Coordinates of C-alpha atoms (C1' of nucleotides) in Angstrom, one line a residue:
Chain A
X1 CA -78.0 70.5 40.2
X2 CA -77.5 69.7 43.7
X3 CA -79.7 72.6 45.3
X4 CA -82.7 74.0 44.1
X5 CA -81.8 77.3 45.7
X6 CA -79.0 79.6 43.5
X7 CA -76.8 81.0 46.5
X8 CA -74.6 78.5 48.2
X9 CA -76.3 76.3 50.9
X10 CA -74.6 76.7 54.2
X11 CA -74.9 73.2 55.4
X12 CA -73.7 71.7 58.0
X13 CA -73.6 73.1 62.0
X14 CA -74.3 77.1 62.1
X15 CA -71.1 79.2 63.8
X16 CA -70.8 79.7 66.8
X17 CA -67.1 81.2 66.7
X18 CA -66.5 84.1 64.2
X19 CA -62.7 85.8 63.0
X20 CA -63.4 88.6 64.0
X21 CA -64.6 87.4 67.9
X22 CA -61.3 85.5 68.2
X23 CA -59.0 88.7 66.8
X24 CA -61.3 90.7 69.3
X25 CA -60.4 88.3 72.3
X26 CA -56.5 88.3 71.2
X27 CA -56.5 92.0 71.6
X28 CA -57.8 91.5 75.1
X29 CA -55.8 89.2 76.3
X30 CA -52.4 91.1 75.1
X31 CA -53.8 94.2 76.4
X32 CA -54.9 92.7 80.1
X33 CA -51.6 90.1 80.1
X34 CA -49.2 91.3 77.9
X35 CA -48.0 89.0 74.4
X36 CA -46.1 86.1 76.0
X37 CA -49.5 85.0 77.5
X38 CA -51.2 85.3 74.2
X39 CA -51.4 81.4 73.6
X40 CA -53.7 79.3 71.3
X41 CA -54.8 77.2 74.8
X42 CA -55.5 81.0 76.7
X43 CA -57.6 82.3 73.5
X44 CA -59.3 79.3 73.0
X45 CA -61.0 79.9 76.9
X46 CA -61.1 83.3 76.4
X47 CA -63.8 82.6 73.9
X48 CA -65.3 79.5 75.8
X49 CA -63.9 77.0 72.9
X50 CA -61.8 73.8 72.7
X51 CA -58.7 75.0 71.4
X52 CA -58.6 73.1 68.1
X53 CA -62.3 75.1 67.4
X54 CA -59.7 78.5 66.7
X55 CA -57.9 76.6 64.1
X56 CA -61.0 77.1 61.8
X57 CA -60.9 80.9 61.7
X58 CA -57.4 81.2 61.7
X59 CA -54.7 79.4 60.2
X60 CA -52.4 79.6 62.8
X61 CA -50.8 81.5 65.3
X62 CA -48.9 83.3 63.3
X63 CA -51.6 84.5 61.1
X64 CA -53.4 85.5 64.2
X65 CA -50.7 87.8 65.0
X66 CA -51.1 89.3 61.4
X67 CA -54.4 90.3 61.8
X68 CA -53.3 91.8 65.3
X69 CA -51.0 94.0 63.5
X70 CA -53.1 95.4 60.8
X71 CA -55.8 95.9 63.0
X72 CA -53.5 98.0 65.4
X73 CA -51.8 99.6 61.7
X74 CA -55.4 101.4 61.4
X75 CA -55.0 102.9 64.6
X76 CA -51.5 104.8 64.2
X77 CA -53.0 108.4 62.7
X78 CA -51.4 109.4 60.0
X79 CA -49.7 112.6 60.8
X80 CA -49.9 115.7 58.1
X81 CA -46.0 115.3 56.8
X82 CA -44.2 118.8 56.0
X83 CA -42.6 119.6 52.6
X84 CA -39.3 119.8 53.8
X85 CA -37.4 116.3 53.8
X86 CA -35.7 116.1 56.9
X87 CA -39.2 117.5 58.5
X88 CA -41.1 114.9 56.3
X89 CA -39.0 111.9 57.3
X90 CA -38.6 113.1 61.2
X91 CA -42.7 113.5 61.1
X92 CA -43.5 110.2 59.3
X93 CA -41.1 108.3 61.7
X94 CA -42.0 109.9 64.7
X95 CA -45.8 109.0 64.2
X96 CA -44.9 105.7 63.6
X97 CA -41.9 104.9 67.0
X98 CA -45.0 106.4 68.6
X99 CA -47.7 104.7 67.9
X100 CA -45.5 101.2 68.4
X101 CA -44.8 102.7 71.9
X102 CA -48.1 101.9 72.8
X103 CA -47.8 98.1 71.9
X104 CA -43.7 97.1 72.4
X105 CA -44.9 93.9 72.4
X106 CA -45.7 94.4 68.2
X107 CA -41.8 95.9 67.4
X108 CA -40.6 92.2 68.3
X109 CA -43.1 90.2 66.2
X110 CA -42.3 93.2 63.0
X111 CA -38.4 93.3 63.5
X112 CA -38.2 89.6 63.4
X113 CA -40.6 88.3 61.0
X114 CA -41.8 88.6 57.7
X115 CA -44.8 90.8 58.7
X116 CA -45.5 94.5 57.3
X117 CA -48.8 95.8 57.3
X118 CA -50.0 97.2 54.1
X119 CA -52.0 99.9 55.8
X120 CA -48.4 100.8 57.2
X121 CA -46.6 101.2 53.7
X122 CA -47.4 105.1 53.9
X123 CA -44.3 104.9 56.2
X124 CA -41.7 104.1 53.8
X125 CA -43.3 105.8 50.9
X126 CA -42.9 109.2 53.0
X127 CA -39.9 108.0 53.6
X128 CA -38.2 106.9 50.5
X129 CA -40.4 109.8 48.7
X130 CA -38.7 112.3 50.8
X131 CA -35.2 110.8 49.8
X132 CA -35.6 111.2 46.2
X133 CA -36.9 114.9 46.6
X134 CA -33.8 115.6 48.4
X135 CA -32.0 114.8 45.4
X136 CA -30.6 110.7 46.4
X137 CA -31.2 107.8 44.4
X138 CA -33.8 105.6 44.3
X139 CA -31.1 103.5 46.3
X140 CA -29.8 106.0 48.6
X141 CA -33.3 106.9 49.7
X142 CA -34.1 102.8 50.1
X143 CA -31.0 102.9 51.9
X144 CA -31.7 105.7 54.1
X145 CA -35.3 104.5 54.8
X146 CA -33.6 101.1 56.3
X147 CA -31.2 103.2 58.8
X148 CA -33.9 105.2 60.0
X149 CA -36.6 102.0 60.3
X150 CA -33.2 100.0 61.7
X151 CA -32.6 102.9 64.4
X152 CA -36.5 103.2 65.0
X153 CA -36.5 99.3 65.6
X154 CA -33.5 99.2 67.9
X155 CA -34.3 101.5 70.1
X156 CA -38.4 100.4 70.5
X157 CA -36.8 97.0 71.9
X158 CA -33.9 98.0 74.1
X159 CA -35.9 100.8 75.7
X160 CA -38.8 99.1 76.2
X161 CA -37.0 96.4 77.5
X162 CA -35.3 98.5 80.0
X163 CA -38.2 99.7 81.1
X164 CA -39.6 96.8 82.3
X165 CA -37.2 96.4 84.2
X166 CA -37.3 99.3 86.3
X167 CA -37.3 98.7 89.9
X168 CA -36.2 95.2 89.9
X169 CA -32.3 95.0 90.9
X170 CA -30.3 94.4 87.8
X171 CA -27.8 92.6 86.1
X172 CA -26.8 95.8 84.4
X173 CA -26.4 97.8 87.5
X174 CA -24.4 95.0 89.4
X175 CA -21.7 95.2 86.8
X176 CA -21.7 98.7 86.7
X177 CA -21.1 99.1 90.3
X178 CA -17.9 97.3 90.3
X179 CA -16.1 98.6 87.6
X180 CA -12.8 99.2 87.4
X181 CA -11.6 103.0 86.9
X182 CA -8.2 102.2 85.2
X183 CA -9.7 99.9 82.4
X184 CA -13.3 101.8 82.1
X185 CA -12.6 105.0 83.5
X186 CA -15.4 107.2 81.6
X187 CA -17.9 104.4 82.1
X188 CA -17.1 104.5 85.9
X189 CA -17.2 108.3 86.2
X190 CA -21.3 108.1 84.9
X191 CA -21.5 104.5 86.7
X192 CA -24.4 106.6 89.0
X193 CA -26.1 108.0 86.6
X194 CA -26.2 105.3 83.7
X195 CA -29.2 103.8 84.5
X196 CA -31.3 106.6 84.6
X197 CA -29.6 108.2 81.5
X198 CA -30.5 104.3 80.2
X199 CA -34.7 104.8 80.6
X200 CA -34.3 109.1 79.3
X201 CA -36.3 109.2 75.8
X202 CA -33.9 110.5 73.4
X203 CA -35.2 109.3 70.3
X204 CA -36.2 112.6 68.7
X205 CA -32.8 114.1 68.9
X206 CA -30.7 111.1 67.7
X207 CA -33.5 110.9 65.2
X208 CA -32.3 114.2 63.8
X209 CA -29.5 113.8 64.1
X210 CA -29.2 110.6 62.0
X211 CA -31.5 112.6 59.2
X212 CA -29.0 115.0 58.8
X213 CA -26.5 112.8 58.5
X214 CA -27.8 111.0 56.0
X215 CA -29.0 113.6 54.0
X216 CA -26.2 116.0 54.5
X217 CA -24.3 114.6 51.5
X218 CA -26.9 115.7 48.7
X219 CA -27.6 119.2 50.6
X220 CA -24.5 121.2 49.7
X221 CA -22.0 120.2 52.5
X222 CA -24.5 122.6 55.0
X223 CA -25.6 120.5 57.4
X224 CA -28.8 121.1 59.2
X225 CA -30.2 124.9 60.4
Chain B
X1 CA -13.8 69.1 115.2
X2 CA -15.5 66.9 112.7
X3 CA -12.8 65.7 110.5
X4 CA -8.7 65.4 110.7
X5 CA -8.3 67.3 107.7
X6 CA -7.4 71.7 107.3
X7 CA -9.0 71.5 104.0
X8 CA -13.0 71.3 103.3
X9 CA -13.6 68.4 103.5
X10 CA -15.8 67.0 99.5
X11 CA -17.2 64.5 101.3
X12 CA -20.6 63.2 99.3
X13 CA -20.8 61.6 95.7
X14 CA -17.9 62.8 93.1
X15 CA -19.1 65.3 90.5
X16 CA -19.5 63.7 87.3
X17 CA -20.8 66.6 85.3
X18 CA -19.1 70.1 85.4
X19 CA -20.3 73.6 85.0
X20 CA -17.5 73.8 82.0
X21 CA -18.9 70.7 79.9
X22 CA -22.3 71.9 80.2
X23 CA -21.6 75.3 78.8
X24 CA -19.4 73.5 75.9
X25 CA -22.3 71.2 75.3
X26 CA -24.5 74.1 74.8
X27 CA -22.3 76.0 72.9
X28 CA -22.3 73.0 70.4
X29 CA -25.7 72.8 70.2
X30 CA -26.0 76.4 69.5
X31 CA -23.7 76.4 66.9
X32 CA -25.3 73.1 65.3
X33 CA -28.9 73.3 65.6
X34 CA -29.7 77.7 66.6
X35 CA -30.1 78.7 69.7
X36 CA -34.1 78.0 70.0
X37 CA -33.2 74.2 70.2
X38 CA -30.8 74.8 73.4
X39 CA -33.6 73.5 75.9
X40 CA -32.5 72.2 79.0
X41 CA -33.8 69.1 78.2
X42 CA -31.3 68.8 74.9
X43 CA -28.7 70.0 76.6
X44 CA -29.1 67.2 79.4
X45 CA -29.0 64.4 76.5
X46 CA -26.1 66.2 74.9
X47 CA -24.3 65.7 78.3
X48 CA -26.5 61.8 78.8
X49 CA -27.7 63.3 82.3
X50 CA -30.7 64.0 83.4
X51 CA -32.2 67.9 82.5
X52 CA -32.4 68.3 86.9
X53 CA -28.6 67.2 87.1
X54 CA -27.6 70.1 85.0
X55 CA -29.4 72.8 87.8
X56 CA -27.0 71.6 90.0
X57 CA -24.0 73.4 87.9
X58 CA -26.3 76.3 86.6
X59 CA -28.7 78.6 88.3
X60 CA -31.2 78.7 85.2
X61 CA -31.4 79.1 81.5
X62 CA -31.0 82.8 81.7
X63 CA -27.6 82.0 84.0
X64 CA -26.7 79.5 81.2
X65 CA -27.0 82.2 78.3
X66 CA -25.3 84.7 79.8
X67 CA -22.3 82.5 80.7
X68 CA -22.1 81.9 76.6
X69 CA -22.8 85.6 76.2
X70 CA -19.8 85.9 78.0
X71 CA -17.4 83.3 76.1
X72 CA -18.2 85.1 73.0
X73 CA -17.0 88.4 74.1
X74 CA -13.8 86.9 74.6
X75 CA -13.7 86.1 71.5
X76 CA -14.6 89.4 69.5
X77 CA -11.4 90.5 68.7
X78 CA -10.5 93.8 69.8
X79 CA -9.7 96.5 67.5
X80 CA -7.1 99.2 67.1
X81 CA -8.8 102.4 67.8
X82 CA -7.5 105.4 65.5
X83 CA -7.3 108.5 67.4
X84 CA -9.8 110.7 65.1
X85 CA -13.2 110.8 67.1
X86 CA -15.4 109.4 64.2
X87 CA -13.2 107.2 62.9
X88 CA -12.9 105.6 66.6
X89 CA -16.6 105.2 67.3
X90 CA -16.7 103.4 63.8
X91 CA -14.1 101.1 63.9
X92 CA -15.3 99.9 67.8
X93 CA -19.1 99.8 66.0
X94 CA -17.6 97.5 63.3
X95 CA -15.9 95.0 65.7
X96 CA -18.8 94.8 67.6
X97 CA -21.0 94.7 64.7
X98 CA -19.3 92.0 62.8
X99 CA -18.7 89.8 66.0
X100 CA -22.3 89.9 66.4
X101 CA -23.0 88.9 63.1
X102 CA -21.3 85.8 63.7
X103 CA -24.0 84.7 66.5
X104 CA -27.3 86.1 65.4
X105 CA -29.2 84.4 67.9
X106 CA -27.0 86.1 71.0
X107 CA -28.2 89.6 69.5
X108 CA -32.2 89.1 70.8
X109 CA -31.4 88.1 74.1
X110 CA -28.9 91.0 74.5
X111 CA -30.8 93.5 73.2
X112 CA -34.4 92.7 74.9
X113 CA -32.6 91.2 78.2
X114 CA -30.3 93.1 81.0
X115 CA -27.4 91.0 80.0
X116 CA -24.5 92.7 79.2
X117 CA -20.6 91.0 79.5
X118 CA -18.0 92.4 81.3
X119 CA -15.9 91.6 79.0
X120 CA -17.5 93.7 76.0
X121 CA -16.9 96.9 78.1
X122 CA -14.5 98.4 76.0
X123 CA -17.4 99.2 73.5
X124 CA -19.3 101.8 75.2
X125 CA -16.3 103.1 77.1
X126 CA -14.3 103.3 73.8
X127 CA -17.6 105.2 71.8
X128 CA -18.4 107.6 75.4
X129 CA -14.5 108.9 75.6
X130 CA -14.5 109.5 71.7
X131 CA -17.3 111.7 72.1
X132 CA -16.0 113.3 75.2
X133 CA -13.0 114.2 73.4
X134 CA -14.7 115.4 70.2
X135 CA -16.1 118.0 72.5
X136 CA -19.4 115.9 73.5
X137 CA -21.2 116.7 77.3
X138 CA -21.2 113.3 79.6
X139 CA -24.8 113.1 78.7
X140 CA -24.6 113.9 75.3
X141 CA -21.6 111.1 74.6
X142 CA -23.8 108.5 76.4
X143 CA -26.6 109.5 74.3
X144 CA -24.8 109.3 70.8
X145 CA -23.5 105.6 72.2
X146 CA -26.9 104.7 72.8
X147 CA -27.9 106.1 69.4
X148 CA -25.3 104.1 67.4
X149 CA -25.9 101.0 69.8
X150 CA -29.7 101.1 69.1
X151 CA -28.4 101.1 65.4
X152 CA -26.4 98.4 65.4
X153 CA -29.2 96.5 67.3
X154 CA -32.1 97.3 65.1
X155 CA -29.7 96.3 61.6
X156 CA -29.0 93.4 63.1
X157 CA -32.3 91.5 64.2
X158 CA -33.4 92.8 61.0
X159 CA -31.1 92.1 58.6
X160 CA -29.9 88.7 60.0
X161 CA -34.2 88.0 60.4
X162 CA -34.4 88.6 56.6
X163 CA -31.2 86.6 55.8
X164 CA -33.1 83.5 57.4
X165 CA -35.8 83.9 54.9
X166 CA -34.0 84.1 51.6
X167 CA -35.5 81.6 49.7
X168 CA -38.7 80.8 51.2
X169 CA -41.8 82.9 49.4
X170 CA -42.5 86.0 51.7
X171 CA -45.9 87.9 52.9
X172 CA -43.5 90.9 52.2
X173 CA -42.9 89.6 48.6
X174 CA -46.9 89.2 48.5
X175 CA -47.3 92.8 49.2
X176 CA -44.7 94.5 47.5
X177 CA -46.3 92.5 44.3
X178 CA -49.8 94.3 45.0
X179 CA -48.5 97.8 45.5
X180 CA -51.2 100.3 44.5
X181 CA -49.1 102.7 42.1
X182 CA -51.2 105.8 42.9
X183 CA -51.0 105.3 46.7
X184 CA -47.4 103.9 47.1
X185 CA -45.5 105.2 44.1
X186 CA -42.2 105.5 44.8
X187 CA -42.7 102.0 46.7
X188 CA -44.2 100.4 43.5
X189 CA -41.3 101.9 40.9
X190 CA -38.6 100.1 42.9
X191 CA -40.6 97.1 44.4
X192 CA -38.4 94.4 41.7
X193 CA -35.7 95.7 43.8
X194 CA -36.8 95.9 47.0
X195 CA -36.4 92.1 48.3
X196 CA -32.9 92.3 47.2
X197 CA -31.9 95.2 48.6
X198 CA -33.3 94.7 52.2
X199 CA -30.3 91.9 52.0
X200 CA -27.8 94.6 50.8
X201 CA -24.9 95.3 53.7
X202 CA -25.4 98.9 54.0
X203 CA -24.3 99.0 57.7
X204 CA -20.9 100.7 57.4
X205 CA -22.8 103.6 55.7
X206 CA -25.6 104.1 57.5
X207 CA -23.2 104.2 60.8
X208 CA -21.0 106.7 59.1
X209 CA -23.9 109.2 58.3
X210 CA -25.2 108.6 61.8
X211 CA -21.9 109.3 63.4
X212 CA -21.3 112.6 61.4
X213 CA -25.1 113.7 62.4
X214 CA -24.2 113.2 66.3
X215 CA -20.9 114.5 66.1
X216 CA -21.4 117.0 63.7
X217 CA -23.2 120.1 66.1
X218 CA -19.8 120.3 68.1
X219 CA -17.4 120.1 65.1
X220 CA -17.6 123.8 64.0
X221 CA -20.2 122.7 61.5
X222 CA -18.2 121.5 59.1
X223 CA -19.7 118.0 58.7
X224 CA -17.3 115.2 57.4
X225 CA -13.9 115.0 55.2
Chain C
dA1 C1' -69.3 73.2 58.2
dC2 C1' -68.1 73.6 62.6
dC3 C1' -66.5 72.0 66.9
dT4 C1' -64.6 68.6 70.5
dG5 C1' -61.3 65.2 72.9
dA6 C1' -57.6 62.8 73.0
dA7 C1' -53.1 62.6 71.8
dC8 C1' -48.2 63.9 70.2
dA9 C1' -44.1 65.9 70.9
dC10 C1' -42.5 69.3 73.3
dC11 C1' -41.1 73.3 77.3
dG12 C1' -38.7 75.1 82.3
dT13 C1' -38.7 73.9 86.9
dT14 C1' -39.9 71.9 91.8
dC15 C1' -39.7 68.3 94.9
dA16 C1' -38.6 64.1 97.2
dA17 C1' -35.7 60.4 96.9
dG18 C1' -31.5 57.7 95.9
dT19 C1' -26.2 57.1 96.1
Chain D
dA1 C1' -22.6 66.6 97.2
dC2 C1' -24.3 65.2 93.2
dC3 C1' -27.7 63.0 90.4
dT4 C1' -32.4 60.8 89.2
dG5 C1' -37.5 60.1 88.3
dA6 C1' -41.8 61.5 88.6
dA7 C1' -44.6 65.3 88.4
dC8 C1' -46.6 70.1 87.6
dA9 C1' -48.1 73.4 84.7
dC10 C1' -47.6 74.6 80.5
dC11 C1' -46.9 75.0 74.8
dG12 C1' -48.7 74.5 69.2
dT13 C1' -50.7 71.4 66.4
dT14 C1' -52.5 66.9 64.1
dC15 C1' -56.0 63.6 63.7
dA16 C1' -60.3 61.1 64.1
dA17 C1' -64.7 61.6 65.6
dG18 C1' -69.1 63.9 66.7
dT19 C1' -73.2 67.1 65.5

DNA sequence: ACCTGAACACCGTTCAAGT
DNA sequence: ACCTGAACACCGTTCAAGT
């Protein structure tokens, strides 16, 4: 017996850093200074450390993100879902485009990688659940749940995108002032108001609209009421 | 007066880099090693000059991308367009689609950035004039093109983002082998499947329900043949 | 056990100088 | 006019050492 006490001895120096401190500071800094200043250097003097002192709470950057993400999965409220399945899946998606709103920065880090925050799984359970009670198959409904999540996803990151770009003069609006009517000619005759039709939230709708569609089949050939 | 000659005079050292080789040296790395190894520093070794002698040919990196955004939308073949409304929007989708899938990497920087090649114009103007003629409002056919747009965006960053992990054990895999059958059901009857079907091409689908849905209010309700 | 410092192998870009 | 070299202000992470 090594120790005469039975819990484990915590030897060696006492912490000074803790995971939850440095998850705590992240949030800060991607709240104050937006994601592409969130670096390991940054966080580290955020929390008055040497850089390398991070590496012991957290495996690595990536895992840091992680814990971003669930901690920010908690905060999207779950909303009371309807019986009816285009209702259902229009509510559950809604809640969810609108509580990434708040934090653009996340849809990159989700669409790309391999993260998915169990506290988030609700989403496509409502989803896929909703499918199935409108009479498709376990793979329609998996099917439908990726076009909606695919939609959801696009739009977050070219919306948010644009507008971040508001104000500042544009490639986009260069290239739309000089087209050509005989080869464009509808993109010419909107060439004025395409960029502000390009920042007009019309997710809900096309939302709906994509709903139907892909539930239309299994509902008798009438569409939506 | 200062010289003899009418023309300008390219007096000064002889180029021995051009604007041309540059971009073909960075298409080549692109294509060999994925676009986040195209640094400028690469590029200048790919060249054997040094990185400052290539800012003498190219604004910046951004001015560098977008000159190979351009290149590939030459070469995206362009389709036939059939006449039918639906069946136009899809087939433009398609092209676009499947030329994209060709260069995964381009999709991120088109999506998030304000790029966008002259040359790819034909897309929305093709997708805005079939919903003009299918009986569509200016705003409303610019809205269903952004809809399907954000679609084809959102498929794929995901799709191609999943395709890069096949192989490699997944945090998704991790979850989807801890589901909680009484919270997530219908998630944990088909989670065996699941990881193989986020790698299923359900594209062409998913864009035909999404066209009927944004076509189908103006089409006398009757939804698709 | 927890933290530090120096180092490695990188970035994009500016600036002053050389040919 | 075209190109180079050194430098600036950064990255994420490894490794050996200190307490």
């Amino acid at each position: 017996m090594p120790t005469a006490s039975d819990k484990p001895v915590r030897s060696g120096r006492p912490p000074r850093l803790s995971r939850a401190e440095i998850i705590a500071a992240a949030k800060r800094i991607v709240e104050r200074d937006g994601v592409e200043k969130l670096t390991m250097r940054l966080l580290a003097r955020e929390v008055g450390s040497a850089p390398m002192a991070l590496y012991h709470h957290v495996r690595d950057k990536r895992e840091l993100l992680l814990a971003l993400l669930d901690d920010l999965a908690e905060r999207v409220p779950r909303p009371e879902l309807p019986d009816d399945p285009v209702e259902r899946i229009i509510a559950a998606t809604v809640a969810i485009h609108d509580g990434l709103l708040e934090f653009p920065w996340m849809v990159r880090i989700l669409a790309e990688g391999d993260l998915l925050s169990p506290k988030a799984l609700w989403f496509p359970e409502a989803v896929i659940d909703a499918g199935i009670r409108a009479g498709l198959s376990e793979g329609e409904a998996v099917h439908a749940y990726r076009s909606v999540w695919y939609f959801t996803v696009g739009e977050l990151i070219v919306r948010t995108a644009a507008r971040e770009r508001v104000g500042v003069p544009t490639y986009q609006a260069e290239v739309f002032q000089e087209l050509d009517p005989r080869r464009t000619p509808r993109l010419a005759a909107i060439s004025d108001r395409w960029l502000s039709w390009q920042l007009a939230d019309t997710f809900r709708p096309g939302l709906r609209a994509i709903v139907d569609g892909l539930l239309r089949a299994v509902r008798g050939g009438g569409c939506s009421d």
